[in-house]
PDB file of C-alpha atoms in Angstrom:
ATOM      1  CA  UNK A   1       4.923 -83.596  37.864  1.00 62.00           C
ATOM      2  CA  UNK A   2       2.330 -82.721  35.238  1.00 69.00           C
ATOM      3  CA  UNK A   3      -0.356 -84.695  33.472  1.00 78.00           C
ATOM      4  CA  UNK A   4      -0.759 -86.005  29.932  1.00 89.00           C
ATOM      5  CA  UNK A   5      -3.372 -84.049  27.949  1.00 93.00           C
ATOM      6  CA  UNK A   6      -6.858 -85.517  27.573  1.00 94.00           C
ATOM      7  CA  UNK A   7      -9.221 -84.374  24.830  1.00 95.00           C
ATOM      8  CA  UNK A   8     -12.966 -83.863  24.700  1.00 95.00           C
ATOM      9  CA  UNK A   9     -14.408 -82.805  21.355  1.00 95.00           C
ATOM     10  CA  UNK A  10     -17.902 -81.308  21.115  1.00 96.00           C
ATOM     11  CA  UNK A  11     -20.061 -80.808  18.045  1.00 95.00           C
ATOM     12  CA  UNK A  12     -19.990 -76.999  18.125  1.00 96.00           C
ATOM     13  CA  UNK A  13     -18.837 -74.089  20.281  1.00 95.00           C
ATOM     14  CA  UNK A  14     -22.241 -73.635  21.949  1.00 96.00           C
ATOM     15  CA  UNK A  15     -22.328 -77.235  23.136  1.00 96.00           C
ATOM     16  CA  UNK A  16     -18.693 -76.952  24.188  1.00 96.00           C
ATOM     17  CA  UNK A  17     -19.452 -73.881  26.322  1.00 96.00           C
ATOM     18  CA  UNK A  18     -22.475 -75.518  27.954  1.00 96.00           C
ATOM     19  CA  UNK A  19     -20.621 -78.757  28.687  1.00 96.00           C
ATOM     20  CA  UNK A  20     -17.575 -76.915  30.029  1.00 97.00           C
ATOM     21  CA  UNK A  21     -19.816 -74.795  32.270  1.00 97.00           C
ATOM     22  CA  UNK A  22     -21.497 -77.919  33.665  1.00 97.00           C
ATOM     23  CA  UNK A  23     -18.086 -79.510  34.210  1.00 97.00           C
ATOM     24  CA  UNK A  24     -16.845 -76.405  36.032  1.00 98.00           C
ATOM     25  CA  UNK A  25     -19.894 -76.275  38.308  1.00 98.00           C
ATOM     26  CA  UNK A  26     -19.220 -79.885  39.321  1.00 98.00           C
ATOM     27  CA  UNK A  27     -15.568 -79.106  40.083  1.00 98.00           C
ATOM     28  CA  UNK A  28     -16.439 -76.053  42.178  1.00 98.00           C
ATOM     29  CA  UNK A  29     -19.174 -77.854  44.126  1.00 98.00           C
ATOM     30  CA  UNK A  30     -16.900 -80.841  44.805  1.00 98.00           C
ATOM     31  CA  UNK A  31     -14.074 -78.586  46.018  1.00 98.00           C
ATOM     32  CA  UNK A  32     -16.413 -76.629  48.264  1.00 98.00           C
ATOM     33  CA  UNK A  33     -17.826 -79.849  49.698  1.00 98.00           C
ATOM     34  CA  UNK A  34     -14.372 -81.226  50.469  1.00 97.00           C
ATOM     35  CA  UNK A  35     -12.654 -78.142  51.914  1.00 93.00           C
ATOM     36  CA  UNK A  36     -15.180 -75.321  52.101  1.00 96.00           C
ATOM     37  CA  UNK A  37     -13.990 -73.190  49.196  1.00 97.00           C
ATOM     38  CA  UNK A  38     -12.837 -73.371  45.593  1.00 98.00           C
ATOM     39  CA  UNK A  39     -10.271 -71.488  43.529  1.00 98.00           C
ATOM     40  CA  UNK A  40     -10.628 -70.908  39.776  1.00 98.00           C
ATOM     41  CA  UNK A  41      -8.526 -68.979  37.260  1.00 98.00           C
ATOM     42  CA  UNK A  42     -10.590 -67.368  34.502  1.00 98.00           C
ATOM     43  CA  UNK A  43      -9.617 -66.701  30.915  1.00 97.00           C
ATOM     44  CA  UNK A  44     -10.835 -64.014  28.560  1.00 95.00           C
ATOM     45  CA  UNK A  45     -11.516 -64.168  24.841  1.00 92.00           C
ATOM     46  CA  UNK A  46     -14.568 -65.486  23.066  1.00 92.00           C
ATOM     47  CA  UNK A  47     -14.308 -69.023  24.481  1.00 93.00           C
ATOM     48  CA  UNK A  48     -13.716 -67.922  28.058  1.00 96.00           C
ATOM     49  CA  UNK A  49     -16.556 -65.422  27.932  1.00 96.00           C
ATOM     50  CA  UNK A  50     -18.788 -67.959  26.183  1.00 95.00           C
ATOM     51  CA  UNK A  51     -18.217 -70.386  29.041  1.00 97.00           C
ATOM     52  CA  UNK A  52     -19.049 -67.716  31.641  1.00 97.00           C
ATOM     53  CA  UNK A  53     -22.254 -66.800  29.803  1.00 97.00           C
ATOM     54  CA  UNK A  54     -23.220 -70.487  29.676  1.00 97.00           C
ATOM     55  CA  UNK A  55     -22.460 -70.784  33.386  1.00 96.00           C
ATOM     56  CA  UNK A  56     -24.860 -67.935  34.068  1.00 95.00           C
ATOM     57  CA  UNK A  57     -27.765 -69.804  32.460  1.00 95.00           C
ATOM     58  CA  UNK A  58     -26.809 -73.320  33.590  1.00 95.00           C
ATOM     59  CA  UNK A  59     -29.552 -75.168  35.507  1.00 90.00           C
ATOM     60  CA  UNK A  60     -27.094 -76.128  38.277  1.00 94.00           C
ATOM     61  CA  UNK A  61     -25.694 -72.604  38.702  1.00 95.00           C
ATOM     62  CA  UNK A  62     -27.217 -72.193  42.152  1.00 95.00           C
ATOM     63  CA  UNK A  63     -25.455 -75.321  43.448  1.00 97.00           C
ATOM     64  CA  UNK A  64     -22.336 -73.150  43.698  1.00 98.00           C
ATOM     65  CA  UNK A  65     -21.769 -71.197  46.905  1.00 98.00           C
ATOM     66  CA  UNK A  66     -20.537 -68.076  45.139  1.00 98.00           C
ATOM     67  CA  UNK A  67     -19.450 -66.447  48.389  1.00 98.00           C
ATOM     68  CA  UNK A  68     -16.857 -69.198  48.901  1.00 98.00           C
ATOM     69  CA  UNK A  69     -15.257 -68.994  45.464  1.00 98.00           C
ATOM     70  CA  UNK A  70     -11.907 -67.332  44.781  1.00 98.00           C
ATOM     71  CA  UNK A  71     -11.503 -66.009  41.250  1.00 98.00           C
ATOM     72  CA  UNK A  72      -8.165 -65.161  39.663  1.00 98.00           C
ATOM     73  CA  UNK A  73      -7.132 -64.302  36.106  1.00 98.00           C
ATOM     74  CA  UNK A  74      -4.554 -65.883  33.838  1.00 98.00           C
ATOM     75  CA  UNK A  75      -3.778 -62.589  32.142  1.00 98.00           C
ATOM     76  CA  UNK A  76      -5.044 -59.088  31.635  1.00 98.00           C
ATOM     77  CA  UNK A  77      -4.723 -56.269  29.163  1.00 98.00           C
ATOM     78  CA  UNK A  78      -2.948 -53.412  30.945  1.00 98.00           C
ATOM     79  CA  UNK A  79      -5.646 -50.809  30.344  1.00 98.00           C
ATOM     80  CA  UNK A  80      -7.644 -48.478  32.604  1.00 98.00           C
ATOM     81  CA  UNK A  81     -10.187 -49.849  35.064  1.00 98.00           C
ATOM     82  CA  UNK A  82     -13.505 -50.538  33.325  1.00 97.00           C
ATOM     83  CA  UNK A  83     -12.034 -50.558  29.821  1.00 98.00           C
ATOM     84  CA  UNK A  84     -14.250 -52.820  27.669  1.00 98.00           C
ATOM     85  CA  UNK A  85     -11.172 -54.690  26.431  1.00 97.00           C
ATOM     86  CA  UNK A  86     -10.135 -55.803  29.929  1.00 98.00           C
ATOM     87  CA  UNK A  87     -10.853 -59.445  30.708  1.00 98.00           C
ATOM     88  CA  UNK A  88     -12.343 -58.578  34.096  1.00 98.00           C
ATOM     89  CA  UNK A  89     -14.746 -56.063  32.496  1.00 98.00           C
ATOM     90  CA  UNK A  90     -15.939 -58.709  30.041  1.00 98.00           C
ATOM     91  CA  UNK A  91     -16.226 -61.336  32.794  1.00 98.00           C
ATOM     92  CA  UNK A  92     -18.348 -59.015  34.899  1.00 98.00           C
ATOM     93  CA  UNK A  93     -20.701 -58.462  31.973  1.00 97.00           C
ATOM     94  CA  UNK A  94     -20.871 -62.162  31.093  1.00 97.00           C
ATOM     95  CA  UNK A  95     -21.457 -63.506  34.615  1.00 97.00           C
ATOM     96  CA  UNK A  96     -19.793 -61.975  37.655  1.00 98.00           C
ATOM     97  CA  UNK A  97     -22.136 -59.015  38.176  1.00 97.00           C
ATOM     98  CA  UNK A  98     -25.072 -61.437  38.240  1.00 96.00           C
ATOM     99  CA  UNK A  99     -23.920 -63.773  41.022  1.00 97.00           C
ATOM    100  CA  UNK A 100     -23.345 -63.109  44.758  1.00 97.00           C
ATOM    101  CA  UNK A 101     -19.546 -63.224  44.868  1.00 98.00           C
ATOM    102  CA  UNK A 102     -17.519 -61.952  47.810  1.00 98.00           C
ATOM    103  CA  UNK A 103     -15.738 -58.887  46.334  1.00 98.00           C
ATOM    104  CA  UNK A 104     -12.672 -59.636  48.465  1.00 97.00           C
ATOM    105  CA  UNK A 105     -12.322 -62.966  46.684  1.00 98.00           C
ATOM    106  CA  UNK A 106     -12.421 -61.531  43.159  1.00 98.00           C
ATOM    107  CA  UNK A 107      -8.737 -60.991  42.421  1.00 98.00           C
ATOM    108  CA  UNK A 108      -8.616 -58.767  39.337  1.00 98.00           C
ATOM    109  CA  UNK A 109      -5.214 -57.911  37.932  1.00 98.00           C
ATOM    110  CA  UNK A 110      -4.151 -54.264  38.319  1.00 98.00           C
ATOM    111  CA  UNK A 111      -5.287 -51.619  35.846  1.00 98.00           C
ATOM    112  CA  UNK A 112      -3.084 -49.048  34.135  1.00 98.00           C
ATOM    113  CA  UNK A 113      -4.791 -46.183  35.988  1.00 98.00           C
ATOM    114  CA  UNK A 114      -4.238 -47.877  39.346  1.00 97.00           C
ATOM    115  CA  UNK A 115      -1.448 -47.443  41.913  1.00 97.00           C
ATOM    116  CA  UNK A 116       1.288 -48.686  39.567  1.00 97.00           C
ATOM    117  CA  UNK A 117       0.518 -46.294  36.723  1.00 96.00           C
ATOM    118  CA  UNK A 118       2.362 -47.222  33.561  1.00 96.00           C
ATOM    119  CA  UNK A 119       4.743 -49.594  35.403  1.00 98.00           C
ATOM    120  CA  UNK A 120       3.372 -52.944  34.247  1.00 98.00           C
ATOM    121  CA  UNK A 121       6.272 -54.817  35.848  1.00 98.00           C
ATOM    122  CA  UNK A 122       5.389 -53.382  39.257  1.00 98.00           C
ATOM    123  CA  UNK A 123       1.747 -54.342  38.647  1.00 98.00           C
ATOM    124  CA  UNK A 124       2.832 -57.911  37.827  1.00 98.00           C
ATOM    125  CA  UNK A 125       4.963 -58.083  40.979  1.00 98.00           C
ATOM    126  CA  UNK A 126       1.995 -56.906  43.059  1.00 98.00           C
ATOM    127  CA  UNK A 127      -0.229 -59.650  41.624  1.00 98.00           C
ATOM    128  CA  UNK A 128       2.489 -62.208  42.317  1.00 97.00           C
ATOM    129  CA  UNK A 129       2.562 -61.013  45.933  1.00 97.00           C
ATOM    130  CA  UNK A 130      -1.234 -61.344  46.161  1.00 97.00           C
ATOM    131  CA  UNK A 131      -1.016 -64.915  44.860  1.00 97.00           C
ATOM    132  CA  UNK A 132       1.784 -65.750  47.290  1.00 95.00           C
ATOM    133  CA  UNK A 133      -0.248 -64.378  50.208  1.00 95.00           C
ATOM    134  CA  UNK A 134      -3.165 -66.636  49.247  1.00 95.00           C
ATOM    135  CA  UNK A 135      -1.010 -69.756  48.876  1.00 93.00           C
ATOM    136  CA  UNK A 136      -1.277 -72.222  51.719  1.00 82.00           C
ATOM    137  CA  UNK A 137       1.636 -74.037  53.355  1.00 78.00           C
ATOM    138  CA  UNK A 138       3.067 -76.649  51.044  1.00 73.00           C
ATOM    139  CA  UNK A 139       1.336 -75.280  47.954  1.00 75.00           C
ATOM    140  CA  UNK A 140       3.435 -75.202  44.830  1.00 68.00           C
ATOM    141  CA  UNK A 141       5.574 -72.311  43.699  1.00 76.00           C
ATOM    142  CA  UNK A 142       4.072 -69.388  45.575  1.00 89.00           C
ATOM    143  CA  UNK A 143       0.556 -69.621  44.159  1.00 94.00           C
ATOM    144  CA  UNK A 144      -2.626 -71.237  45.476  1.00 94.00           C
ATOM    145  CA  UNK A 145      -3.387 -74.779  44.333  1.00 91.00           C
ATOM    146  CA  UNK A 146      -6.048 -73.666  41.864  1.00 97.00           C
ATOM    147  CA  UNK A 147      -8.816 -76.241  41.412  1.00 97.00           C
ATOM    148  CA  UNK A 148      -9.235 -75.283  37.756  1.00 98.00           C
ATOM    149  CA  UNK A 149      -7.170 -72.919  35.633  1.00 98.00           C
ATOM    150  CA  UNK A 150      -8.749 -72.146  32.266  1.00 98.00           C
ATOM    151  CA  UNK A 151      -6.880 -70.920  29.207  1.00 98.00           C
ATOM    152  CA  UNK A 152      -8.066 -69.926  25.777  1.00 98.00           C
ATOM    153  CA  UNK A 153      -5.763 -71.054  22.975  1.00 98.00           C
ATOM    154  CA  UNK A 154      -4.872 -68.420  20.384  1.00 97.00           C
ATOM    155  CA  UNK A 155      -4.454 -69.137  16.655  1.00 97.00           C
ATOM    156  CA  UNK A 156      -0.695 -68.683  17.187  1.00 97.00           C
ATOM    157  CA  UNK A 157      -0.770 -71.195  20.130  1.00 98.00           C
ATOM    158  CA  UNK A 158      -0.497 -68.464  22.773  1.00 98.00           C
ATOM    159  CA  UNK A 159      -2.128 -68.995  26.163  1.00 98.00           C
ATOM    160  CA  UNK A 160      -2.746 -66.249  28.730  1.00 98.00           C
ATOM    161  CA  UNK A 161      -0.387 -63.546  27.376  1.00 98.00           C
ATOM    162  CA  UNK A 162       2.452 -65.988  26.752  1.00 98.00           C
ATOM    163  CA  UNK A 163       3.241 -65.582  23.073  1.00 98.00           C
ATOM    164  CA  UNK A 164       5.594 -67.793  21.026  1.00 98.00           C
ATOM    165  CA  UNK A 165       9.281 -66.903  21.412  1.00 96.00           C
ATOM    166  CA  UNK A 166       8.680 -63.838  23.633  1.00 96.00           C
ATOM    167  CA  UNK A 167      10.535 -63.549  26.972  1.00 96.00           C
ATOM    168  CA  UNK A 168       7.452 -64.259  29.123  1.00 97.00           C
ATOM    169  CA  UNK A 169       7.099 -67.831  27.860  1.00 97.00           C
ATOM    170  CA  UNK A 170      10.718 -68.524  28.842  1.00 97.00           C
ATOM    171  CA  UNK A 171      10.219 -67.415  32.462  1.00 97.00           C
ATOM    172  CA  UNK A 172      11.098 -70.169  34.947  1.00 96.00           C
ATOM    173  CA  UNK A 173      11.113 -68.368  38.309  1.00 95.00           C
ATOM    174  CA  UNK A 174       8.495 -65.614  38.566  1.00 97.00           C
ATOM    175  CA  UNK A 175       4.783 -66.463  38.711  1.00 97.00           C
ATOM    176  CA  UNK A 176       3.533 -63.240  37.089  1.00 98.00           C
ATOM    177  CA  UNK A 177       5.272 -61.012  34.539  1.00 98.00           C
ATOM    178  CA  UNK A 178       4.659 -57.813  32.660  1.00 98.00           C
ATOM    179  CA  UNK A 179       4.424 -58.406  28.921  1.00 98.00           C
ATOM    180  CA  UNK A 180       5.843 -55.792  26.573  1.00 97.00           C
ATOM    181  CA  UNK A 181       5.354 -55.760  22.813  1.00 96.00           C
ATOM    182  CA  UNK A 182       2.654 -58.419  22.565  1.00 97.00           C
ATOM    183  CA  UNK A 183       1.944 -59.184  18.883  1.00 96.00           C
ATOM    184  CA  UNK A 184      -1.776 -58.513  19.323  1.00 94.00           C
ATOM    185  CA  UNK A 185      -3.174 -55.304  20.809  1.00 95.00           C
ATOM    186  CA  UNK A 186      -2.803 -53.966  23.353  1.00 97.00           C
ATOM    187  CA  UNK A 187       0.950 -54.616  23.476  1.00 97.00           C
ATOM    188  CA  UNK A 188       1.256 -54.221  27.260  1.00 98.00           C
ATOM    189  CA  UNK A 189      -0.222 -56.951  29.457  1.00 98.00           C
ATOM    190  CA  UNK A 190       0.100 -58.843  32.738  1.00 98.00           C
ATOM    191  CA  UNK A 191       0.308 -62.635  32.594  1.00 98.00           C
ATOM    192  CA  UNK A 192       0.755 -65.710  34.710  1.00 98.00           C
ATOM    193  CA  UNK A 193       3.809 -67.697  33.664  1.00 98.00           C
ATOM    194  CA  UNK A 194       4.095 -71.400  32.888  1.00 98.00           C
ATOM    195  CA  UNK A 195       5.387 -72.175  36.428  1.00 96.00           C
ATOM    196  CA  UNK A 196       2.245 -70.592  37.906  1.00 97.00           C
ATOM    197  CA  UNK A 197      -0.018 -72.352  35.405  1.00 97.00           C
ATOM    198  CA  UNK A 198       1.544 -75.720  36.181  1.00 96.00           C
ATOM    199  CA  UNK A 199       0.807 -75.290  39.890  1.00 94.00           C
ATOM    200  CA  UNK A 200      -2.922 -75.748  39.168  1.00 96.00           C
ATOM    201  CA  UNK A 201      -4.545 -79.081  39.923  1.00 96.00           C
ATOM    202  CA  UNK A 202      -6.359 -78.991  36.599  1.00 97.00           C
ATOM    203  CA  UNK A 203      -5.626 -76.950  33.496  1.00 98.00           C
ATOM    204  CA  UNK A 204      -8.379 -76.686  30.884  1.00 98.00           C
ATOM    205  CA  UNK A 205      -7.519 -75.392  27.426  1.00 98.00           C
ATOM    206  CA  UNK A 206     -10.453 -74.067  25.396  1.00 98.00           C
ATOM    207  CA  UNK A 207     -10.365 -73.966  21.622  1.00 97.00           C
ATOM    208  CA  UNK A 208     -13.309 -73.487  19.280  1.00 97.00           C
ATOM    209  CA  UNK A 209     -13.445 -72.524  15.624  1.00 96.00           C
ATOM    210  CA  UNK A 210     -11.506 -73.323  12.479  1.00 97.00           C
ATOM    211  CA  UNK A 211      -8.964 -70.597  13.240  1.00 96.00           C
ATOM    212  CA  UNK A 212      -7.802 -72.649  16.255  1.00 97.00           C
ATOM    213  CA  UNK A 213      -7.388 -75.959  14.392  1.00 97.00           C
ATOM    214  CA  UNK A 214      -3.762 -75.500  13.408  1.00 97.00           C
ATOM    215  CA  UNK A 215      -2.809 -74.251  16.876  1.00 97.00           C
ATOM    216  CA  UNK A 216      -4.396 -77.290  18.537  1.00 97.00           C
ATOM    217  CA  UNK A 217      -2.636 -79.645  16.121  1.00 96.00           C
ATOM    218  CA  UNK A 218       0.739 -78.007  16.739  1.00 96.00           C
ATOM    219  CA  UNK A 219       0.397 -77.862  20.521  1.00 96.00           C
ATOM    220  CA  UNK A 220      -0.716 -81.497  20.769  1.00 95.00           C
ATOM    221  CA  UNK A 221       1.924 -82.832  18.396  1.00 91.00           C
ATOM    222  CA  UNK A 222       4.848 -82.541  20.775  1.00 87.00           C
ATOM    223  CA  UNK A 223       5.912 -78.982  19.906  1.00 89.00           C
ATOM    224  CA  UNK A 224       8.166 -77.129  22.328  1.00 94.00           C
ATOM    225  CA  UNK A 225       6.573 -74.651  24.706  1.00 96.00           C
ATOM    226  CA  UNK A 226       8.721 -71.693  23.602  1.00 96.00           C
ATOM    227  CA  UNK A 227       7.479 -72.118  20.023  1.00 97.00           C
ATOM    228  CA  UNK A 228       3.979 -73.227  21.078  1.00 98.00           C
ATOM    229  CA  UNK A 229       3.120 -71.985  24.591  1.00 98.00           C
ATOM    230  CA  UNK A 230      -0.101 -74.040  24.745  1.00 98.00           C
ATOM    231  CA  UNK A 231       2.078 -77.166  24.657  1.00 97.00           C
ATOM    232  CA  UNK A 232       3.574 -76.156  28.005  1.00 97.00           C
ATOM    233  CA  UNK A 233       0.266 -75.602  29.811  1.00 98.00           C
ATOM    234  CA  UNK A 234      -0.248 -78.646  32.018  1.00 97.00           C
ATOM    235  CA  UNK A 235      -2.078 -79.302  35.274  1.00 97.00           C
ATOM    236  CA  UNK A 236      -0.635 -81.333  38.111  1.00 95.00           C
ATOM    237  CA  UNK A 237      -3.470 -83.878  38.153  1.00 96.00           C
ATOM    238  CA  UNK A 238      -5.239 -83.215  34.852  1.00 97.00           C
ATOM    239  CA  UNK A 239      -4.767 -81.391  31.567  1.00 97.00           C
ATOM    240  CA  UNK A 240      -7.984 -81.182  29.586  1.00 97.00           C
ATOM    241  CA  UNK A 241      -8.392 -79.855  26.072  1.00 97.00           C
ATOM    242  CA  UNK A 242     -12.009 -78.854  25.404  1.00 97.00           C
ATOM    243  CA  UNK A 243     -12.557 -78.365  21.678  1.00 97.00           C
ATOM    244  CA  UNK A 244     -15.319 -78.100  19.153  1.00 96.00           C
ATOM    245  CA  UNK A 245     -15.247 -80.177  15.985  1.00 96.00           C
ATOM    246  CA  UNK A 246     -13.844 -77.285  13.927  1.00 97.00           C
ATOM    247  CA  UNK A 247     -10.888 -76.755  16.273  1.00 97.00           C
ATOM    248  CA  UNK A 248     -10.224 -80.507  16.312  1.00 96.00           C
ATOM    249  CA  UNK A 249     -10.405 -80.840  12.531  1.00 96.00           C
ATOM    250  CA  UNK A 250      -6.635 -81.079  11.978  1.00 95.00           C
ATOM    251  CA  UNK A 251      -5.948 -83.486  14.838  1.00 93.00           C
ATOM    252  CA  UNK A 252      -5.234 -87.142  14.111  1.00 81.00           C
ATOM    253  CA  UNK A 253      -8.292 -89.210  15.043  1.00 74.00           C
ATOM    254  CA  UNK A 254      -6.002 -91.370  17.173  1.00 74.00           C
ATOM    255  CA  UNK A 255      -5.779 -88.509  19.677  1.00 74.00           C
ATOM    256  CA  UNK A 256      -9.413 -88.653  20.731  1.00 64.00           C
ATOM    257  CA  UNK A 257     -12.140 -91.314  20.756  1.00 58.00           C
ATOM    258  CA  UNK A 258     -14.992 -91.022  18.234  1.00 52.00           C
ATOM    259  CA  UNK A 259     -17.420 -90.970  21.180  1.00 46.00           C
ATOM    260  CA  UNK A 260     -16.072 -87.589  22.274  1.00 45.00           C
ATOM    261  CA  UNK A 261     -18.418 -85.768  19.938  1.00 42.00           C
TER     262      UNK A 261
END
C-alpha cells in the first residue's frame, strides 16, 4: 500500500531548502516524542546537501535530540572513504560534523577501500544485512520503518542510483544492490531499491531548477517506474514532492494549488 503524491511548490530553491528543513525537524521531533527515536534516510546532490545546510542554520535545530536519530543513505558512490564525491563526505561537511550525533547511529554505506574492496555487490549485501538487523518485528521488507526517506530527482528521473531501464530499478526482492555502469560518474554505486524505498512511512522527492522540470513532469504524469524511477518512489503513508517554481514549470497547474508557492 503506497500513497498518492502530494506537491508543494516553493518560489525558489533557497526557500524550498529552508521549508523542507523545518518540515524535517518537525517530523524528527514528533517521532522522538512518540517513540524515543527517529530514522531518516538522507540523499546527496545539490538539493539534499542544500537541505542539510539549511537544517544546520534552522532556528529549531536544537529541538532535535541528535543522539537519538538514526541516519541512513539512499545511495552512495562506491569510492574510497573520505572521497569528496561520496554522499556521506558531503553530508558531514554540510551538517553532520556540526551536530552531536551518536556515531553508532550514522549508517554510512561501505567505501571501496573498506572490507569489501572492489566487490560492490558484497558491499550492498552488507548494507542490506545492517538494515535488516535494525528492522523491528513486523516492519516491512527487511528494513526499518523510516520516518522520512529523502530522494533527489535527477534530470533523467533517476532517484538514489536507480537509473531508467537499468537492472537495479527492476529489482523486486533485494533491498540494496550494487550498481554497475551508471550513466553518470562514477559508474559503480550502492543503492536502495524500490522495495526498500517503499517501506518508508514518508518519501520526500526534492527537485529544484529548470533542469529538473521535465523529469518532474514525466514522473508525475503516470510514467512507468522502469522508464522513470522517480514515478515508483512512494511512501506508505505519504509521498511528498518538494519543488521550486522552476522545477514545477512544466507541470499542469491542476496538479498543485496556486497557494503552494
